[in-house]
Short mmCIF file of C-alpha atoms in Angstrom, two decimals:
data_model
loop_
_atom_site.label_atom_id
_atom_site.label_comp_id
_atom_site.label_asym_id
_atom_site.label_seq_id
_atom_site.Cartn_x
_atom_site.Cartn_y
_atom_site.Cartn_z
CA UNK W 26 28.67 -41.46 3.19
CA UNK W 27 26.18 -43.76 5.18
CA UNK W 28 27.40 -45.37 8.32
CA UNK W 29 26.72 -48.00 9.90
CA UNK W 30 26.93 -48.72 13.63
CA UNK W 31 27.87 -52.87 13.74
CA UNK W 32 29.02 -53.42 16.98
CA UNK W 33 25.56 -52.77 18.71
CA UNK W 34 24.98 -50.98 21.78
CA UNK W 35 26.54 -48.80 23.40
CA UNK W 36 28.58 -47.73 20.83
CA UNK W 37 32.13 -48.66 20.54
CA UNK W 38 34.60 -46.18 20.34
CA UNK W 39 36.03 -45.90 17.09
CA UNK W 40 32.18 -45.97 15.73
CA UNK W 41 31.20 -42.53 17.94
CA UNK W 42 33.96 -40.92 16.81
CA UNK W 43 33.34 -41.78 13.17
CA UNK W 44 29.88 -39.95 13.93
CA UNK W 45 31.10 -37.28 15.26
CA UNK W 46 34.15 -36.58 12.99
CA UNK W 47 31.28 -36.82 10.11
CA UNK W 48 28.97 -34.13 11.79
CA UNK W 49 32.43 -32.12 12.36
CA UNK W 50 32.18 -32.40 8.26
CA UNK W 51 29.11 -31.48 7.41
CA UNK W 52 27.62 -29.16 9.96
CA UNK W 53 28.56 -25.60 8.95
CA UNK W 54 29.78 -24.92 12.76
CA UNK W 55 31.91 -27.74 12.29
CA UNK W 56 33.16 -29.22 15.67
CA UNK W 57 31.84 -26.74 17.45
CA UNK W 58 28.49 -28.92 17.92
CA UNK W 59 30.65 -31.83 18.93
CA UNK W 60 31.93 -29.36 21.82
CA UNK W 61 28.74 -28.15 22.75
CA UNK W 62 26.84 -31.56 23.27
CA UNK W 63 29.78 -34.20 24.16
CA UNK W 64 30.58 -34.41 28.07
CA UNK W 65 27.89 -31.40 28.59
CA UNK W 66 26.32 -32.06 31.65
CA UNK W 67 22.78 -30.39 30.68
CA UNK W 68 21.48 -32.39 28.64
CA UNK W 69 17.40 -33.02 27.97
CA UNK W 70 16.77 -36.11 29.96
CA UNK W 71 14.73 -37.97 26.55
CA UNK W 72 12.08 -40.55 28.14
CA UNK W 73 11.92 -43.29 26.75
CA UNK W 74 8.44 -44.11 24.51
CA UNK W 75 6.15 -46.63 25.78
CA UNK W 76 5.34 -48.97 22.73
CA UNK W 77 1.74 -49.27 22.35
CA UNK W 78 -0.53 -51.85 24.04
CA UNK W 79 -4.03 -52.34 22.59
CA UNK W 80 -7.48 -53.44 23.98
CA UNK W 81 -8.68 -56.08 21.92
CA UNK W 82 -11.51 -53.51 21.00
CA UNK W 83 -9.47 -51.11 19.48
CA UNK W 84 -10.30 -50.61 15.72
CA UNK W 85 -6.99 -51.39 13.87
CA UNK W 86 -6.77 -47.98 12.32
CA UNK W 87 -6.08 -46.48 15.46
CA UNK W 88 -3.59 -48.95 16.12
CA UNK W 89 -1.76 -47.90 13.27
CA UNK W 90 -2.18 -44.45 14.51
CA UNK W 91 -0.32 -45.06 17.64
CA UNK W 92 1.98 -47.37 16.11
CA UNK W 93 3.16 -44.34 13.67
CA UNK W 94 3.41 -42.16 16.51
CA UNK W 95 5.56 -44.57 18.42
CA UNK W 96 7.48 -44.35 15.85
CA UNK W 97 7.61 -40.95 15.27
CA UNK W 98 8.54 -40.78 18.97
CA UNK W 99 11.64 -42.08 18.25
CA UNK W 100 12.70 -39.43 15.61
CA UNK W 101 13.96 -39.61 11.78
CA UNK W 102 17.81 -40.26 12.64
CA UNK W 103 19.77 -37.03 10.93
CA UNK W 104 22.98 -38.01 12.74
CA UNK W 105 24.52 -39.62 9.55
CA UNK W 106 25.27 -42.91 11.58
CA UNK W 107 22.36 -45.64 11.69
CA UNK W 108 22.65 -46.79 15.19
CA UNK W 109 21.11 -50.74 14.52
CA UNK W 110 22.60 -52.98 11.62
CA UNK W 111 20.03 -54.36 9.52
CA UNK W 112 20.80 -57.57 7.47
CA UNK W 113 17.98 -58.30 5.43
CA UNK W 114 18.28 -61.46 4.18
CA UNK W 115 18.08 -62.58 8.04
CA UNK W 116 15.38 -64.87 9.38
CA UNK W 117 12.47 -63.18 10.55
CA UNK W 118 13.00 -63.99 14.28
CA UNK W 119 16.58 -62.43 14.03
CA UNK W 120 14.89 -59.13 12.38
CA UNK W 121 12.05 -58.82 15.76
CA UNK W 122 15.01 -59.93 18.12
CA UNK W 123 16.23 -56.34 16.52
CA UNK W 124 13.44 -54.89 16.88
CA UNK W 125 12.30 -55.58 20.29
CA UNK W 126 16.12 -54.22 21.19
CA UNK W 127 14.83 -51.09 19.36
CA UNK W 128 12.12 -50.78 21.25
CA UNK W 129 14.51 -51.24 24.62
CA UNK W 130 17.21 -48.94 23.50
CA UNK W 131 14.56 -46.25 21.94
CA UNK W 132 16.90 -44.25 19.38
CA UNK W 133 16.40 -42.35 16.31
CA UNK W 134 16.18 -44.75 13.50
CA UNK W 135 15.59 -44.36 9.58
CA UNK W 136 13.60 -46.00 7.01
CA UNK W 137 14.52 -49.44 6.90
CA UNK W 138 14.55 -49.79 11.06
CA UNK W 139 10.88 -48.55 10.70
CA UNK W 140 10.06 -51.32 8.59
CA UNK W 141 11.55 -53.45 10.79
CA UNK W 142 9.90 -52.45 14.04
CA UNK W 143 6.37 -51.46 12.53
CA UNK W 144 6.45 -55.29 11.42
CA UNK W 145 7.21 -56.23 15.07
CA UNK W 146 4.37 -53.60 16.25
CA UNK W 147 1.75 -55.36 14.03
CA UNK W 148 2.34 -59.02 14.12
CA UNK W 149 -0.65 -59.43 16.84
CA UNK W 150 -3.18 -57.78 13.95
CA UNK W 151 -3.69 -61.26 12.14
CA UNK W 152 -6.26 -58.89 10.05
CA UNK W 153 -3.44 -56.87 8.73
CA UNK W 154 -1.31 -57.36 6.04
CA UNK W 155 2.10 -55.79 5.61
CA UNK W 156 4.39 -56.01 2.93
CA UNK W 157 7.56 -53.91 2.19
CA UNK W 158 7.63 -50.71 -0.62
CA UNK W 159 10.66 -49.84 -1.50
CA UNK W 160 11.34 -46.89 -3.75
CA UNK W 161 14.11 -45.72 -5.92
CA UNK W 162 14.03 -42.23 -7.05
CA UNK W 163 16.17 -39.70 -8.91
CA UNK W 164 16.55 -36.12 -7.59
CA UNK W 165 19.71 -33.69 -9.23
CA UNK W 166 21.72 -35.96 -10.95
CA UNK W 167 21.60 -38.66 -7.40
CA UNK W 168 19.27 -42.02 -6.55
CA UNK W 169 18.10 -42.16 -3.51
CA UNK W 170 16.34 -44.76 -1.84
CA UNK W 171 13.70 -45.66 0.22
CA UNK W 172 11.34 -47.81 2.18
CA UNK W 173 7.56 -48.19 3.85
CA UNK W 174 5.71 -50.35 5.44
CA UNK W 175 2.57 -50.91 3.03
CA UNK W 176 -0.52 -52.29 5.15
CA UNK W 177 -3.82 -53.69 3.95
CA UNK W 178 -6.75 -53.96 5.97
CA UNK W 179 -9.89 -54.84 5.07
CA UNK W 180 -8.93 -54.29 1.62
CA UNK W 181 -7.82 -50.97 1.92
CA UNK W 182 -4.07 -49.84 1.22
CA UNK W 183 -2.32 -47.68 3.80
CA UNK W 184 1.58 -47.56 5.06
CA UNK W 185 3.63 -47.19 8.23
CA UNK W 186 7.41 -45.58 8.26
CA UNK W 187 9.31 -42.75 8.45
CA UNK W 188 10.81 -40.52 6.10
CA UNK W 189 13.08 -36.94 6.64
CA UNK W 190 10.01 -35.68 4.45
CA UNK W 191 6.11 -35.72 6.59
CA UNK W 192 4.47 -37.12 2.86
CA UNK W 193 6.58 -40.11 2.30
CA UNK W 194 5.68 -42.15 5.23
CA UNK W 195 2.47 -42.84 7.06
CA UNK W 196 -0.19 -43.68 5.05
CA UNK W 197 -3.97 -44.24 6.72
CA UNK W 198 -5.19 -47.08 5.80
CA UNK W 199 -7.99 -45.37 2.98
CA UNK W 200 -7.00 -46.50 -0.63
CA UNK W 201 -8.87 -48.39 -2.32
CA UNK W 202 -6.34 -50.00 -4.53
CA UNK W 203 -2.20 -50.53 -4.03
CA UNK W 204 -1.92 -48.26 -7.60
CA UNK W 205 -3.64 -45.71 -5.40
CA UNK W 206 -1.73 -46.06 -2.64
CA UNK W 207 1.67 -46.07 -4.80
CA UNK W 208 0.59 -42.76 -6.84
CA UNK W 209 -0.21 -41.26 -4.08
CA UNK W 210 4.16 -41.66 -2.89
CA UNK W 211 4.80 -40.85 -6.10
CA UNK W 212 3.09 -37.57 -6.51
CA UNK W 213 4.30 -36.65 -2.81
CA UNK W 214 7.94 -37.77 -4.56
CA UNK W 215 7.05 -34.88 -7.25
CA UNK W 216 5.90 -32.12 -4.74
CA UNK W 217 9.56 -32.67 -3.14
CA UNK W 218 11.21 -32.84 -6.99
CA UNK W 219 12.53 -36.50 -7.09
CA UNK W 220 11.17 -38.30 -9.60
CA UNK W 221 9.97 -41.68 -8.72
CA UNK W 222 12.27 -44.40 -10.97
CA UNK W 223 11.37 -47.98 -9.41
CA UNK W 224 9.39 -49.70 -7.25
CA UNK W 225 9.61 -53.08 -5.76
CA UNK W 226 7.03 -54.83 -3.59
CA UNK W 227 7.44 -57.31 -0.70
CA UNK W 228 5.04 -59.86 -0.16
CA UNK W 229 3.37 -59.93 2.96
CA UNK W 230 4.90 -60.75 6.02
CA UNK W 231 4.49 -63.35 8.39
CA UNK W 232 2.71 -62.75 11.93
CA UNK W 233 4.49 -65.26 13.61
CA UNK W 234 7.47 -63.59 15.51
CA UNK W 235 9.56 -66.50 15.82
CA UNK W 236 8.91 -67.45 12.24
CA UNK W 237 12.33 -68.22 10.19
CA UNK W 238 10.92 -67.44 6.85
CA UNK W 239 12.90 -64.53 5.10
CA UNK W 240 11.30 -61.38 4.31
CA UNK W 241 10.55 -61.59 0.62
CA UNK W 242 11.48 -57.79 -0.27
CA UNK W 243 11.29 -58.06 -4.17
CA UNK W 244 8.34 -60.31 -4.95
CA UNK W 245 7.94 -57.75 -8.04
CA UNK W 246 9.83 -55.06 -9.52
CA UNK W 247 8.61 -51.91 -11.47
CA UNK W 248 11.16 -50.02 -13.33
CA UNK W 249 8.56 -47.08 -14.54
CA UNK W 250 11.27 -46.28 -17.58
CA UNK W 251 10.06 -49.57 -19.35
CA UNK W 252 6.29 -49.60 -18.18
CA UNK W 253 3.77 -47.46 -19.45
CA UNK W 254 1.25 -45.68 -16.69
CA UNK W 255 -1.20 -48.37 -17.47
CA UNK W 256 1.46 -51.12 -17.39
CA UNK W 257 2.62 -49.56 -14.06
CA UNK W 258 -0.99 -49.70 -12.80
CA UNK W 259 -1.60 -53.14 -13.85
CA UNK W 260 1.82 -54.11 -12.59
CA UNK W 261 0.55 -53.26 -9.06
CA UNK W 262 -2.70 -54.52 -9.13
CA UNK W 263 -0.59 -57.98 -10.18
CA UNK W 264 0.93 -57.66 -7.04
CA UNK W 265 -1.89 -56.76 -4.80
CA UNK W 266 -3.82 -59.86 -6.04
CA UNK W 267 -0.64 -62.16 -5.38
CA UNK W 268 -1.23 -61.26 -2.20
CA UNK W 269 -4.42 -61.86 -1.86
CA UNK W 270 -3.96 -65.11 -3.54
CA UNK W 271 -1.10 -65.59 -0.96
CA UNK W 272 1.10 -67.04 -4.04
CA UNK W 273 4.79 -66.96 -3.29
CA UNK W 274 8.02 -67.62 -4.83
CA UNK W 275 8.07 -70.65 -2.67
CA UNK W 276 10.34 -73.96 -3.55
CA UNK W 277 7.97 -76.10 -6.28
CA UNK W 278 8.00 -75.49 -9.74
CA UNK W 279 5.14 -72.76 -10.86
CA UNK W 280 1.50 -74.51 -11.41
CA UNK W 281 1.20 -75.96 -14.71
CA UNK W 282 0.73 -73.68 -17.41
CA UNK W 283 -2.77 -74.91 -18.18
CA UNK W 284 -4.55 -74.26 -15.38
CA UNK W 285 -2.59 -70.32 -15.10
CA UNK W 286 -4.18 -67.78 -18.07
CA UNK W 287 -1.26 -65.25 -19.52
CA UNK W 288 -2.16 -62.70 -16.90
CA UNK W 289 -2.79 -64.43 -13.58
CA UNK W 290 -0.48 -63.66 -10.60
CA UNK W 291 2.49 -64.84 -10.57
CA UNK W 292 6.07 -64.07 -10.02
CA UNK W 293 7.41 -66.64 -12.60
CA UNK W 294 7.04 -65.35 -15.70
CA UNK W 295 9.71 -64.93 -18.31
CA UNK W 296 11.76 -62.69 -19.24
CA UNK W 297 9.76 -60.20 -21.72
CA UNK W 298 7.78 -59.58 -18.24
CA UNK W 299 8.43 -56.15 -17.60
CA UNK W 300 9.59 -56.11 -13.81
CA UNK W 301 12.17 -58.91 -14.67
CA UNK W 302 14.31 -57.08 -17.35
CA UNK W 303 17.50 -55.93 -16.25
CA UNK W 304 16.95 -52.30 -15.07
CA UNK W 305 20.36 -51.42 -15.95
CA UNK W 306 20.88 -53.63 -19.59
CA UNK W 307 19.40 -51.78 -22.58
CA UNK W 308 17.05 -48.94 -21.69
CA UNK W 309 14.93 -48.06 -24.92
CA UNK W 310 11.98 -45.73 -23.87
CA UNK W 311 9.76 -45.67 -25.93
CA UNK W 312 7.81 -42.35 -26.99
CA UNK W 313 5.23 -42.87 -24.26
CA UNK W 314 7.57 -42.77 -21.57
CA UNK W 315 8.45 -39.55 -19.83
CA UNK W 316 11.16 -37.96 -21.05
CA UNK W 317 14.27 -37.51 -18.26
CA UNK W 318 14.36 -35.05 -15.49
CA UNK W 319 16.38 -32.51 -17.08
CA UNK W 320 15.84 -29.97 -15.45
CA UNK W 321 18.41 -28.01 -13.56
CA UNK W 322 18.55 -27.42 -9.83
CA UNK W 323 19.22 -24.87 -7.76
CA UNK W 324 23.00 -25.39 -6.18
CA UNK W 325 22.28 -24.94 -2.14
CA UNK W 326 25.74 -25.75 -1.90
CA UNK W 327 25.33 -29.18 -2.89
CA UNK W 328 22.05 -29.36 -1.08
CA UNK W 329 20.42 -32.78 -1.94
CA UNK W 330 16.56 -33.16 -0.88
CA UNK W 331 16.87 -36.63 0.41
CA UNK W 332 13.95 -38.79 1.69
CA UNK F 99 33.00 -81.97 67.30
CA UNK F 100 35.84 -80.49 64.99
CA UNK F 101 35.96 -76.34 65.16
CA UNK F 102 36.31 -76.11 61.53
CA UNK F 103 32.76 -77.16 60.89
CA UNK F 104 31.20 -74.69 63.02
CA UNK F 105 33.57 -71.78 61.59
CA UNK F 106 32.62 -72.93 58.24
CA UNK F 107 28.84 -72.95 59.21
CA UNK F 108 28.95 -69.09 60.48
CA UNK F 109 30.77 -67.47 58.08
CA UNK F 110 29.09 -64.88 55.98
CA UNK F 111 27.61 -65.49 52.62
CA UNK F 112 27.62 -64.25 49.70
CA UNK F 113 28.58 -66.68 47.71
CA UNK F 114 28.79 -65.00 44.65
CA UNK F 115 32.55 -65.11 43.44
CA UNK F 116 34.46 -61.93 42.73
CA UNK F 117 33.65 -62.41 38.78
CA UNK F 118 30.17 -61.90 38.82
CA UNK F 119 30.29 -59.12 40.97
CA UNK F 120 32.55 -57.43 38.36
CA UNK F 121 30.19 -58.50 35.68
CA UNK F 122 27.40 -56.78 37.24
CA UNK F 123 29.56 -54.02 38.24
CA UNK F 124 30.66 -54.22 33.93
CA UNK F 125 26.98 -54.22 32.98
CA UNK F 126 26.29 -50.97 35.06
CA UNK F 127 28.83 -48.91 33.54
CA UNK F 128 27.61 -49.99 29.76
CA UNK F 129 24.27 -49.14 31.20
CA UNK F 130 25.34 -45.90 32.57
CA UNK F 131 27.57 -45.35 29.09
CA UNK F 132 24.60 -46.30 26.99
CA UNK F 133 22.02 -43.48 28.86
CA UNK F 134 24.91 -40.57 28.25
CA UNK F 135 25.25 -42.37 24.42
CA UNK F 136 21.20 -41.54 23.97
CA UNK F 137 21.08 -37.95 26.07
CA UNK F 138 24.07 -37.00 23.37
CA UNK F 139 22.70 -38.54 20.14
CA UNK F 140 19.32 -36.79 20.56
CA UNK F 141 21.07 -33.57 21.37
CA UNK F 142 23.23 -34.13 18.13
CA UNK F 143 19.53 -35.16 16.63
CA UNK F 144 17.94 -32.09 17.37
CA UNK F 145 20.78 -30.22 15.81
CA UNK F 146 21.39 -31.99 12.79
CA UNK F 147 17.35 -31.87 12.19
CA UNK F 148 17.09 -28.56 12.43
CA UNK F 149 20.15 -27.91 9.80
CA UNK F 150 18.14 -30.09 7.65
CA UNK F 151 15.13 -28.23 7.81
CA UNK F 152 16.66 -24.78 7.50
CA UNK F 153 18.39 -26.49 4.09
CA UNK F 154 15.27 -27.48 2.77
CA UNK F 155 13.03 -24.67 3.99
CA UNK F 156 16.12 -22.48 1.61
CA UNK F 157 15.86 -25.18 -1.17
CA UNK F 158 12.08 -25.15 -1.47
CA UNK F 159 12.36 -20.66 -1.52
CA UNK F 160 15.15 -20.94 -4.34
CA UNK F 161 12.89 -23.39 -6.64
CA UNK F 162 9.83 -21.08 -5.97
CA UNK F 163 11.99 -18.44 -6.57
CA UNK F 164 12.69 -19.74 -9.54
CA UNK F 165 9.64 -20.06 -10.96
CA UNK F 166 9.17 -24.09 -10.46
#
């Protein structure tokens, strides 16, 4: 199970005890860790980070730098309850409201908060563009899901986040391409045995704090059972030169046909494009797909290696 | 002159009525509640990492073990 703290901060009651009823569950000493930490009176006094102020000097790679390690500060959140809700079809301003709390209230978070606040943490690089990667991956017989911070600078691909696993989050900003920067998750995916199932790519992200735009988290999505390596390649490159183009979804009708060739950017295309087939209608792979993970796991128990 | 006005004029202020002294009083206590909240959740954090690790520090011996 995945909870959800909704009632924000501090926690209500009936939300604290739901965490620690579910770490009574699933911690082999059972409540015993409940008893050791709750009312104990010796508890690590945990300061709280500084977020990161820049001279205007500083090269914007190291601002990423200290931006990850804020964030790394804060911790990868293994206490089974995510401590801020996270709606994210809210308006931009709503989502760095949240995150300047985060900043304030300095607890562990997981993936999705990361996105959240390394967004809030960058909107004074204009120079920088950040766009969501989410992945969906398949590891034992389970999906499991995830979600970066993808950066571009200067024209080179990088990421900001934080993942249970060190490989799956920040990203310097060195690749030359986004299919770079994407195989490189993928194959970090493999080392830790999930295989990687489907991508989808924001587009960027306003700077503008107070901006009421919506995050655009799916501007296109990559199923890799239905796209050849090339097709996935080409897929990405697609979306890295939307963004460059800055072409939305926006509200007008798409440009008129005759001024768009077959394989210009865009997110309106029909349905035979790859990325807008139903991922769960028909699957047909074809004989240059990879075959399914079939391959049995080791039982830990259960043990699920989760990102 | 009428001795109410001077009475009135020295008595003590604060003005601030009785609510928002228990508001600030309220806001303390969720302060103070939300610091013992955060010293417990990264104690809890610390253990629940470190089960995770030992899990997947096991996990990664068994597939090596295995031959993966």
């Amino acid at each position: 199970p995945f909870f959800v703290n909704r009632g924000g901060l501090p926690v209500d009651e009936p939300t604290w005890e739901r965490m620690w009823r579910h770490v009574g569950r699933i911690h082999p000493e059972g409540d015993q860790v409940a008893q050791r930490i709750r009312g104990a009176a010796d508890l690590p006094k945990i300061p709280i980070p500084s977020v990161p102020v820049f001279q205007p000097s500083t090269p914007i790679p190291e601002r990423l730098e200290a931006v990850q390690r804020y964030i790394r500060e804060l911790q990868y959140n293994h206490t089974g309850t995510q401590f801020f809700e996270i709606k994210k079809s809210r308006p931009l301003t709503g989502l760095m409201d949240l995150a300047k709390e985060m900043t304030k209230e300095a607890l562990p978070i997981k993936c999705l908060e990361a996105v959240i606040l390394g967004i809030y943490l960058t909107n004074n690089m204009t120079t920088l563009d950040r766009f969501p990667i989410s992945f969906k991956t398949h590891f034992s017989g389970n999906y499991f899901r995830h979600i970066v911070l993808g950066v571009n600078f200067g024209g080179r691909y990088g990421a900001l986040g934080i993942s249970r696993r060190e490989e799956l989050m920040y990203k310097a900003p060195v690749f030359r391409t986004l299919s770079e920067l994407v195989f490189d998750f993928e194959e970090a995916y493999r080392r830790c045995w999930h295989t990687l199932k489907k991508v989808k790519l924001g587009h960027c992200v306003s700077h503008d704090p107070h901006s009421v735009e919506q995050i655009e988290w799916k501007h296109s999505v990559l199923d890799l059972d239905k796209l050849t390596r090339e097709d996935f390649r080409k897929e990405l490159e697609r979306h890295a030169r939307d963004m460059r183009l800055k072409i939305g979804k926006g509200t007008g009708p798409p440009s008129p046909t005759k001024d768009r060739k077959k394989d210009v950017s865009s997110p309106q295309r029909g349905q035979a494009s790859p990325h807008r087939r139903n991922s769960r209608g028909d699957r047909r792979p074809s004989g240059e797909k990879k075959p399914a993970d079939s391959k049995a796991m080791p039982d830990l128990n259960g043990y699920q290696i989760r990102v | 002159m009428d001795p109410g006005t001077g009475a009135r004029k020295e008595r003590p202020k604060p003005r601030e009525p009785a609510a928002r002294l228990e508001k600030v009083k309220q806001r303390s206590a969720q302060q103070e509640l939300k610091q013992r909240q955060r010293a417990e959740i990264y104690a809890l954090n610390r253990v629940m990492t470190e089960l995770e690790q030992q899990q997947f520090d096991s996990f990664c011996k068994q597939m090596q073990g295995s031959g993966e």
